[in-house]
Coordinates of C-alpha atoms in Angstrom, one line a residue:
Chain L
M1481 CA 45.0 1.3 -68.1
P1482 CA 45.7 -2.4 -67.9
Q1483 CA 48.5 -1.6 -65.5
T1484 CA 46.0 0.0 -63.2
L1485 CA 43.7 -3.0 -63.5
L1486 CA 46.5 -5.4 -62.8
R1487 CA 47.4 -3.4 -59.8
A1488 CA 43.8 -3.3 -58.5
G1489 CA 43.7 -7.1 -59.1
R1490 CA 46.7 -7.6 -57.0
R1491 CA 45.3 -5.6 -54.2
L1492 CA 42.0 -7.5 -54.4
A1493 CA 43.8 -10.8 -54.2
L1494 CA 45.8 -9.7 -51.2
L1495 CA 42.8 -8.3 -49.5
G1496 CA 40.8 -11.5 -50.1
V1497 CA 43.4 -13.6 -48.4
L1498 CA 43.7 -11.2 -45.5
L1499 CA 39.9 -11.0 -45.0
L1500 CA 39.8 -14.8 -44.8
A1501 CA 42.6 -14.8 -42.4
G1502 CA 40.7 -12.1 -40.4
C1503 CA 38.0 -14.6 -39.4
A1504 CA 40.4 -16.1 -36.9
T1505 CA 39.3 -15.9 -33.2
A1506 CA 40.3 -12.9 -31.1
P1507 CA 43.9 -13.1 -29.8
P1508 CA 44.4 -13.5 -26.1
W1509 CA 45.0 -10.5 -23.8
P1510 CA 48.6 -9.3 -24.4
D1511 CA 51.1 -11.0 -22.2
R1512 CA 53.0 -8.1 -20.7
P1513 CA 54.4 -7.1 -17.3
A1514 CA 51.7 -5.3 -15.4
S1515 CA 52.5 -1.7 -14.4
A1516 CA 50.3 -1.9 -11.2
P1517 CA 50.4 -4.9 -8.9
S1518 CA 46.7 -5.2 -9.2
G1519 CA 46.9 -5.3 -13.0
R1520 CA 44.4 -2.4 -13.0
V1521 CA 45.0 1.1 -14.3
L1522 CA 42.5 3.9 -14.2
L1523 CA 43.2 7.5 -15.1
D1524 CA 40.5 9.0 -13.0
Q1525 CA 41.8 12.6 -13.5
V1526 CA 40.3 12.4 -17.0
P1527 CA 37.0 14.4 -16.8
F1528 CA 33.8 13.0 -18.1
Y1529 CA 31.2 14.6 -20.3
P1530 CA 28.1 12.5 -21.0
Q1531 CA 27.4 13.0 -24.6
E1532 CA 24.2 14.1 -26.2
R1533 CA 23.0 12.0 -29.2
Y1534 CA 25.5 11.8 -32.0
Q1535 CA 28.0 14.0 -30.2
C1536 CA 30.7 11.6 -29.1
G1537 CA 33.2 13.6 -31.1
P1538 CA 33.1 16.9 -29.2
A1539 CA 32.6 15.1 -25.9
S1540 CA 35.6 12.8 -26.4
L1541 CA 37.8 15.6 -27.6
A1542 CA 36.9 17.7 -24.6
M1543 CA 37.9 14.9 -22.3
M1544 CA 41.3 14.5 -24.1
L1545 CA 42.1 18.2 -24.1
N1546 CA 40.9 18.8 -20.5
S1547 CA 43.0 15.9 -19.3
Q1548 CA 46.0 17.9 -20.6
G1549 CA 45.0 21.0 -18.7
L1550 CA 43.3 22.9 -21.5
R1551 CA 40.1 24.7 -20.6
T1552 CA 37.4 23.8 -23.1
D1553 CA 34.1 22.0 -23.2
P1554 CA 32.0 20.0 -25.8
D1555 CA 29.8 23.0 -26.6
R1556 CA 32.8 25.1 -27.7
L1557 CA 34.3 22.2 -29.6
K1558 CA 31.1 21.4 -31.3
A1559 CA 31.6 24.3 -33.7
L1560 CA 35.0 22.9 -34.7
V1561 CA 34.2 19.2 -35.1
Y1562 CA 30.5 18.5 -35.4
L1563 CA 28.9 18.1 -38.8
P1564 CA 25.1 18.4 -38.4
G1565 CA 24.6 17.0 -41.9
R1566 CA 26.4 13.8 -41.0
Q1567 CA 25.3 13.7 -37.4
G1568 CA 28.9 13.2 -36.3
S1569 CA 32.5 14.2 -36.5
L1570 CA 35.3 13.1 -38.8
Q1571 CA 38.7 11.9 -37.6
V1572 CA 40.5 14.6 -39.6
E1573 CA 38.5 17.3 -37.9
M1574 CA 39.1 15.8 -34.5
V1575 CA 42.8 15.8 -35.3
A1576 CA 42.7 19.4 -36.7
A1577 CA 40.8 20.7 -33.7
A1578 CA 43.4 19.2 -31.3
R1579 CA 46.2 20.8 -33.4
A1580 CA 44.4 24.1 -33.2
H1581 CA 44.9 23.9 -29.5
D1582 CA 48.7 23.5 -30.1
M1583 CA 48.6 19.8 -29.2
V1584 CA 50.6 17.0 -30.9
V1585 CA 48.3 14.3 -32.2
Y1586 CA 50.2 11.1 -32.3
P1587 CA 48.7 8.1 -34.1
L1588 CA 49.4 4.8 -32.2
A1589 CA 50.6 1.7 -34.0
A1590 CA 47.5 -0.5 -34.7
R1591 CA 48.3 -2.8 -31.8
F1592 CA 46.3 -3.2 -28.6
D1593 CA 49.4 -3.3 -26.4
A1594 CA 50.3 0.2 -27.7
I1595 CA 47.1 1.5 -26.0
L1596 CA 48.0 -0.4 -22.8
A1597 CA 51.5 1.2 -22.8
E1598 CA 50.1 4.7 -23.2
L1599 CA 47.7 4.1 -20.3
D1600 CA 50.6 2.9 -18.1
A1601 CA 52.3 6.2 -18.9
G1602 CA 49.2 8.1 -17.8
H1603 CA 48.0 9.1 -21.3
P1604 CA 44.3 8.6 -22.1
V1605 CA 43.8 7.3 -25.7
L1606 CA 41.2 8.5 -28.1
V1607 CA 39.8 5.6 -30.2
L1608 CA 37.4 5.2 -33.0
Q1609 CA 35.0 2.3 -32.9
N1610 CA 32.5 0.8 -35.4
L1611 CA 29.6 -0.4 -33.2
M1612 CA 27.8 -2.1 -36.1
F1613 CA 29.0 -3.8 -39.2
D1614 CA 31.5 -3.2 -41.9
W1615 CA 28.7 -2.8 -44.4
W1616 CA 26.5 -0.7 -42.1
P1617 CA 28.9 1.2 -39.9
Q1618 CA 28.0 3.2 -36.9
W1619 CA 31.1 5.2 -36.0
H1620 CA 31.8 6.2 -32.4
F1621 CA 34.5 8.0 -30.6
A1622 CA 35.5 7.0 -27.1
V1623 CA 38.3 7.7 -24.6
V1624 CA 40.1 4.8 -23.1
V1625 CA 40.9 5.7 -19.5
G1626 CA 42.1 2.4 -18.1
Y1627 CA 42.2 -1.4 -18.2
D1628 CA 41.9 -4.3 -15.9
A1629 CA 44.2 -7.1 -16.9
A1630 CA 42.7 -9.6 -14.5
Q1631 CA 39.1 -9.1 -15.7
E1632 CA 40.4 -8.5 -19.3
T1633 CA 38.3 -5.4 -19.7
V1634 CA 39.0 -2.0 -21.3
I1635 CA 37.8 1.0 -19.3
L1636 CA 36.1 3.6 -21.4
N1637 CA 34.5 7.0 -21.0
T1638 CA 31.9 6.5 -23.7
D1639 CA 28.4 7.8 -24.5
T1640 CA 26.6 8.3 -21.2
R1641 CA 28.8 5.9 -19.2
E1642 CA 31.8 6.9 -17.2
H1643 CA 34.4 4.2 -16.5
Y1644 CA 32.5 1.6 -18.4
A1645 CA 34.4 -1.7 -18.4
M1646 CA 34.1 -3.2 -21.9
P1647 CA 35.1 -6.8 -22.3
Y1648 CA 38.3 -7.1 -24.3
P1649 CA 36.9 -9.2 -27.2
A1650 CA 34.1 -6.6 -27.7
F1651 CA 36.5 -3.7 -27.7
L1652 CA 38.9 -5.5 -30.1
A1653 CA 36.0 -6.2 -32.5
T1654 CA 34.6 -2.7 -32.5
W1655 CA 38.0 -1.1 -32.7
G1656 CA 39.2 -3.5 -35.4
R1657 CA 36.2 -2.5 -37.6
A1658 CA 37.4 1.1 -37.4
E1659 CA 40.9 0.2 -38.7
R1660 CA 42.3 0.3 -35.1
W1661 CA 42.4 4.1 -35.1
A1662 CA 43.8 5.3 -31.9
V1663 CA 45.6 8.6 -31.0
V1664 CA 47.1 10.3 -28.0
V1665 CA 46.9 14.0 -27.6
L1666 CA 49.8 15.6 -25.7
P1667 CA 51.5 18.9 -25.3
P1668 CA 54.5 19.4 -27.6
G1669 CA 57.6 18.0 -26.1
Q1670 CA 55.8 15.5 -23.8
L1671 CA 56.4 12.3 -25.8
P1672 CA 54.1 9.3 -26.0
A1673 CA 55.3 6.1 -24.4
T1674 CA 55.2 4.3 -27.7
A1675 CA 56.6 7.2 -29.7
R1676 CA 58.8 6.2 -32.7
P1677 CA 61.2 8.9 -34.0
L1678 CA 59.9 9.3 -37.6
D1679 CA 56.2 9.0 -36.6
Y1680 CA 56.6 11.6 -33.8
L1681 CA 58.5 14.0 -36.1
R1682 CA 55.8 13.6 -38.7
A1683 CA 53.2 14.5 -36.0
A1684 CA 55.3 17.5 -35.0
H1685 CA 55.7 18.5 -38.7
D1686 CA 52.0 18.5 -39.1
L1687 CA 51.9 21.2 -36.4
E1688 CA 54.4 23.2 -38.3
S1689 CA 52.7 22.9 -41.6
T1690 CA 49.3 23.9 -40.1
G1691 CA 50.7 27.2 -38.8
H1692 CA 51.9 26.3 -35.2
P1693 CA 55.7 26.8 -35.5
Q1694 CA 56.2 27.4 -31.8
A1695 CA 54.5 24.2 -30.8
A1696 CA 56.3 22.4 -33.5
R1697 CA 59.6 23.7 -32.2
R1698 CA 58.9 22.4 -28.7
A1699 CA 57.9 19.0 -30.2
Y1700 CA 61.1 18.8 -32.3
Q1701 CA 63.2 19.7 -29.2
G1702 CA 61.4 17.0 -27.2
A1703 CA 62.4 14.5 -30.0
A1704 CA 66.0 15.8 -30.0
E1705 CA 66.2 15.1 -26.3
R1706 CA 64.6 11.7 -26.5
W1707 CA 66.7 10.5 -29.4
P1708 CA 70.1 12.2 -29.2
E1709 CA 71.5 9.5 -31.4
R1710 CA 69.4 10.6 -34.4
P1711 CA 70.1 13.6 -36.7
E1712 CA 66.5 14.1 -37.9
P1713 CA 65.2 16.3 -35.1
G1714 CA 68.1 18.6 -35.4
L1715 CA 67.5 19.0 -39.2
A1716 CA 63.8 19.7 -38.5
L1717 CA 64.7 22.4 -35.9
A1718 CA 67.2 24.0 -38.3
N1719 CA 64.7 23.9 -41.2
L1720 CA 62.1 25.6 -38.9
A1721 CA 64.5 28.4 -38.2
F1722 CA 65.4 28.7 -41.9
A1723 CA 61.6 28.9 -42.8
Q1724 CA 61.3 31.8 -40.3
A1725 CA 64.3 33.5 -42.0
Q1726 CA 66.4 33.2 -38.9
W1727 CA 69.5 32.3 -41.0
R1728 CA 72.1 32.7 -38.2
D1729 CA 70.1 30.5 -35.8
A1730 CA 69.7 27.9 -38.6
A1731 CA 73.4 28.0 -39.4
R1732 CA 74.4 27.6 -35.8
Q1733 CA 72.2 24.6 -35.4
L1734 CA 73.4 23.0 -38.7
I1735 CA 77.0 23.5 -37.7
D1736 CA 76.3 21.8 -34.4
L1737 CA 74.6 19.0 -36.4
A1738 CA 77.5 18.6 -38.7
R1739 CA 79.8 18.3 -35.7
R1740 CA 77.6 15.6 -34.1
F1741 CA 76.7 13.8 -37.3
P1742 CA 79.5 14.4 -39.8
D1743 CA 78.2 11.8 -42.2
Y1744 CA 74.7 13.3 -42.5
A1745 CA 74.7 14.6 -46.1
S1746 CA 71.3 16.3 -45.9
G1747 CA 72.6 18.4 -43.0
W1748 CA 75.7 19.6 -44.9
N1749 CA 73.5 20.4 -47.9
N1750 CA 71.1 22.6 -45.8
L1751 CA 74.1 24.2 -44.1
G1752 CA 75.4 25.2 -47.5
F1753 CA 72.2 27.0 -48.5
T1754 CA 71.8 28.6 -45.1
L1755 CA 75.4 30.0 -45.2
E1756 CA 74.6 31.4 -48.6
R1757 CA 71.8 33.4 -47.1
L1758 CA 74.3 34.8 -44.7
G1759 CA 76.5 35.9 -47.6
C1760 CA 79.2 33.4 -46.6
R1761 CA 79.8 32.0 -50.1
T1762 CA 83.1 30.3 -49.5
A1763 CA 81.9 28.4 -46.5
A1764 CA 78.6 27.7 -48.3
S1765 CA 80.5 26.1 -51.2
A1766 CA 82.6 24.0 -48.8
A1767 CA 79.5 22.7 -47.1
L1768 CA 77.8 21.8 -50.4
A1769 CA 80.9 20.1 -51.7
C1770 CA 80.9 18.0 -48.5
A1771 CA 77.2 17.0 -49.1
A1772 CA 78.1 16.1 -52.7
R1773 CA 81.1 13.9 -51.6
L1774 CA 79.0 12.1 -49.0
D1775 CA 76.1 11.4 -51.3
P1776 CA 77.1 12.2 -54.9
E1777 CA 74.0 10.7 -56.4
R1778 CA 71.7 13.0 -54.5
F1779 CA 73.7 16.2 -53.9
G1780 CA 76.3 15.9 -56.7
S1781 CA 74.5 18.5 -58.8
A1782 CA 73.5 20.9 -56.0
R1783 CA 74.6 24.5 -56.8
L1784 CA 74.3 27.8 -55.0
E1785 CA 71.5 30.0 -56.4
G1786 CA 73.4 33.3 -56.4
G1787 CA 70.7 34.9 -54.3
S1788 CA 73.0 35.8 -51.4
P1789 CA 74.0 39.3 -50.2
A1790 CA 77.2 40.5 -51.8
T1791 CA 79.1 40.8 -48.6
P1792 CA 78.5 38.9 -45.3
T1793 CA 76.7 41.1 -42.8
L1794 CA 78.5 39.4 -39.9
P1795 CA 81.7 37.4 -39.5
C1796 CA 81.1 34.0 -41.2
P1797 CA 81.1 30.9 -38.9
T1798 CA 83.8 28.3 -39.2
V1799 CA 82.6 25.1 -40.9
P1800 CA 83.7 21.8 -39.4
A1801 CA 86.0 19.5 -41.3
C1802 CA 84.3 17.3 -43.9
P1803 CA 84.7 13.6 -43.1
A1804 CA 84.7 12.6 -46.8
T1805 CA 87.7 13.3 -49.0
S1806 CA 87.6 14.4 -52.6
P1807 CA 86.8 11.5 -55.0
Chain R
M706 CA 26.5 13.8 -67.0
S707 CA 27.6 15.0 -70.5
E708 CA 27.3 18.5 -69.1
I709 CA 29.9 17.7 -66.5
R710 CA 32.2 16.3 -69.1
S711 CA 32.1 19.4 -71.2
Y712 CA 33.7 21.3 -68.2
R713 CA 36.4 18.8 -67.9
K714 CA 38.9 20.4 -70.2
P715 CA 38.8 24.0 -68.9
V716 CA 38.9 22.6 -65.3
A717 CA 41.9 20.4 -66.1
T718 CA 43.7 23.4 -67.7
I719 CA 43.1 25.6 -64.7
M720 CA 44.2 22.8 -62.3
A721 CA 47.4 22.3 -64.3
M722 CA 48.2 26.0 -64.2
L723 CA 47.6 26.1 -60.4
L724 CA 49.8 23.1 -59.9
A725 CA 52.5 24.7 -62.0
I726 CA 52.3 28.0 -60.0
A727 CA 52.3 26.2 -56.7
T728 CA 55.3 24.1 -57.7
L729 CA 57.1 27.2 -58.9
F730 CA 56.6 29.1 -55.6
S731 CA 57.5 26.2 -53.3
A732 CA 60.6 25.7 -55.4
T733 CA 61.8 29.3 -55.1
A734 CA 61.0 29.4 -51.4
Q735 CA 63.3 26.5 -50.5
A736 CA 65.4 25.7 -53.5
G737 CA 68.1 23.2 -52.7
M738 CA 67.1 22.7 -49.1
V739 CA 66.1 19.3 -47.9
G740 CA 62.7 20.0 -46.4
T741 CA 61.5 18.3 -43.2
A742 CA 58.7 16.5 -45.0
E743 CA 61.0 15.3 -47.7
M744 CA 63.5 14.1 -45.1
L745 CA 60.9 12.2 -43.2
Q746 CA 59.5 10.6 -46.3
Q747 CA 62.9 9.4 -47.4
Q748 CA 63.8 8.0 -44.0
Q749 CA 60.5 6.2 -43.8
T750 CA 61.1 4.5 -47.1
E751 CA 64.6 3.4 -46.0
L752 CA 63.2 2.1 -42.8
D753 CA 60.4 0.2 -44.6
R754 CA 62.9 -1.3 -47.1
Q755 CA 65.2 -2.3 -44.3
Q756 CA 62.4 -4.1 -42.4
L757 CA 61.3 -6.0 -45.4
L758 CA 64.9 -7.1 -46.1
E759 CA 65.2 -8.2 -42.5
M760 CA 62.1 -10.3 -42.8
L761 CA 63.6 -11.9 -45.8
D762 CA 66.3 -13.2 -43.4
Q763 CA 63.8 -15.4 -41.5
Q764 CA 64.3 -19.1 -42.2
A765 CA 60.6 -19.8 -42.6
V766 CA 60.3 -17.1 -45.3
Q767 CA 63.4 -18.5 -47.1
D768 CA 62.0 -22.0 -47.0
K769 CA 58.7 -20.9 -48.6
L770 CA 60.5 -18.9 -51.3
A771 CA 62.7 -21.9 -52.0
D772 CA 59.5 -23.9 -52.5
L773 CA 58.4 -21.4 -55.1
G774 CA 61.7 -21.7 -56.8
V775 CA 63.0 -18.2 -56.2
S776 CA 66.3 -17.3 -54.7
Q777 CA 66.7 -14.9 -51.8
A778 CA 69.1 -12.8 -53.8
Q779 CA 66.6 -12.3 -56.6
V780 CA 64.0 -11.2 -54.1
A781 CA 66.4 -8.9 -52.3
E782 CA 67.3 -7.2 -55.5
R783 CA 63.7 -6.7 -56.3
I784 CA 63.0 -5.2 -52.9
Q785 CA 65.8 -2.6 -53.6
N786 CA 63.7 -1.5 -56.6
L787 CA 60.3 -1.2 -54.8
T788 CA 58.8 2.3 -54.9
P789 CA 58.0 4.1 -51.6
Q790 CA 54.3 3.5 -52.3
E791 CA 54.8 -0.2 -52.7
L792 CA 56.8 -0.4 -49.5
A793 CA 54.2 1.7 -47.7
D794 CA 51.5 -0.7 -49.0
F795 CA 53.3 -3.6 -47.5
Q796 CA 53.7 -1.9 -44.1
Q797 CA 50.0 -1.2 -44.1
Q798 CA 49.1 -4.8 -44.9
L799 CA 51.3 -5.9 -42.1
A800 CA 49.8 -3.4 -39.6
E801 CA 46.2 -4.4 -40.5
A802 CA 46.9 -8.1 -40.1
P803 CA 45.1 -9.4 -37.0
A804 CA 47.5 -9.8 -34.1
G805 CA 48.8 -13.3 -33.6
Q806 CA 48.3 -14.2 -37.2
D807 CA 51.0 -16.0 -39.1
V808 CA 53.2 -13.1 -40.2
V809 CA 55.4 -15.3 -42.4
G810 CA 52.2 -16.0 -44.5
I811 CA 51.7 -12.3 -45.1
I812 CA 55.3 -11.6 -46.0
V813 CA 55.4 -14.5 -48.4
L814 CA 52.1 -13.4 -49.9
F815 CA 53.3 -9.9 -50.4
L816 CA 56.5 -11.1 -51.9
L817 CA 54.5 -13.4 -54.1
V818 CA 52.0 -10.9 -55.3
F819 CA 54.2 -7.9 -55.7
I820 CA 57.5 -9.4 -56.6
V821 CA 57.6 -13.0 -57.8
T822 CA 54.8 -12.4 -60.3
D823 CA 57.1 -9.8 -61.9
M824 CA 60.0 -12.1 -62.0
L825 CA 58.0 -14.8 -63.7
C826 CA 56.9 -12.2 -66.2
A827 CA 53.3 -12.8 -65.3
T828 CA 53.0 -9.0 -65.5
D829 CA 54.9 -6.5 -67.4
L830 CA 54.8 -3.6 -65.0
F831 CA 58.5 -3.2 -64.4
S832 CA 60.6 -3.1 -67.5
F833 CA 63.9 -3.4 -65.5
V834 CA 63.0 -6.8 -64.0
H835 CA 64.7 -9.6 -65.8
C836 CA 62.5 -12.5 -66.8
L837 CA 63.3 -16.0 -65.5
R838 CA 62.4 -17.7 -68.7

């Protein structure tokens, strides 16, 4: 118990200092090269739905989904995201509803210039704002559809106003009071401008774990193309094939992964267990042994489960040479 | 209130059983495989740790730590032993800091609160930390 207390005390101390620091004045408009010569960007293909009272959630989500070519409207989305008891929508439900439409929901880094970068790439941004105070919040969803660097305004589709130019300090204050929550909603495989490998893969994996494997696969493939120097998208794709009992497909992808990233121990490990499912015990043992040599601490005790078919159903694939030699 | 308390034990037992069953099933489904979620979590922890260590390389941070009488090597060793949760906490603090704010201050504050206090044995949370006394 005292440990918990101590820990809480530390957090509080940290928070206190940060809150004090938070009273500083608003930072200046980000100094970044303008994408348009005028310094003004407006995504006017984003449709606009004036919201009824308290229904910024369904309206904002409809604008986000329509802008990606999905046919839906606030009335249909209301059933998914509107909570009559709370007179509003929750972030998790907005995210879940977008995923239900097979979309990747990518949370932006909590920086204003991330929003600008996405707008430059033509992606509208869904933001949460707190229009009142920390101690008496009034939450509000809006869609950022543009900005004007010269005027220092953020252009929003919000409540009943289309293309409302909100002064930058006001936007920063209201957005900051909502923990700078901002997401882009894009079809799988179309990557956000500010996408970072692990964060994007996590967003894709959220699709997989909520029962949208096909969409997740397209997202993983997009990540594999964008970051060919990284092994993680390949492992995610192979794991997806494995989860769908497509052992041969998984094995083929993992062998390819082992060729391109011979030092990636997790890939060798998964290759071993996949080959086992194919009944290729010799090759499976060789792959596991390689994982153990590359990372003894983690994979040193990995053993086959013995759950493989007695004889391979098809000719076993050739496993690439292991880069690590026996200890 | 006391009525709720009387339910606590049976509820806890049921939850514990559910958890055990769930763990059992997920274990048999993918025994031995490195799952995508696990892989992402691990990579993230490595990335967070790397970023914190890189920040430690900044001269301003080192100066402040020297003022506090702690060596860079001691802090680096402690960073290696931070849990994923502690590293994630730090990333969160950094992300929530207002833009343009003195980042060195936040780093040093974090190091001070989470690390140096342990070294000075102000707390006794981490048995593996050697006291400076």
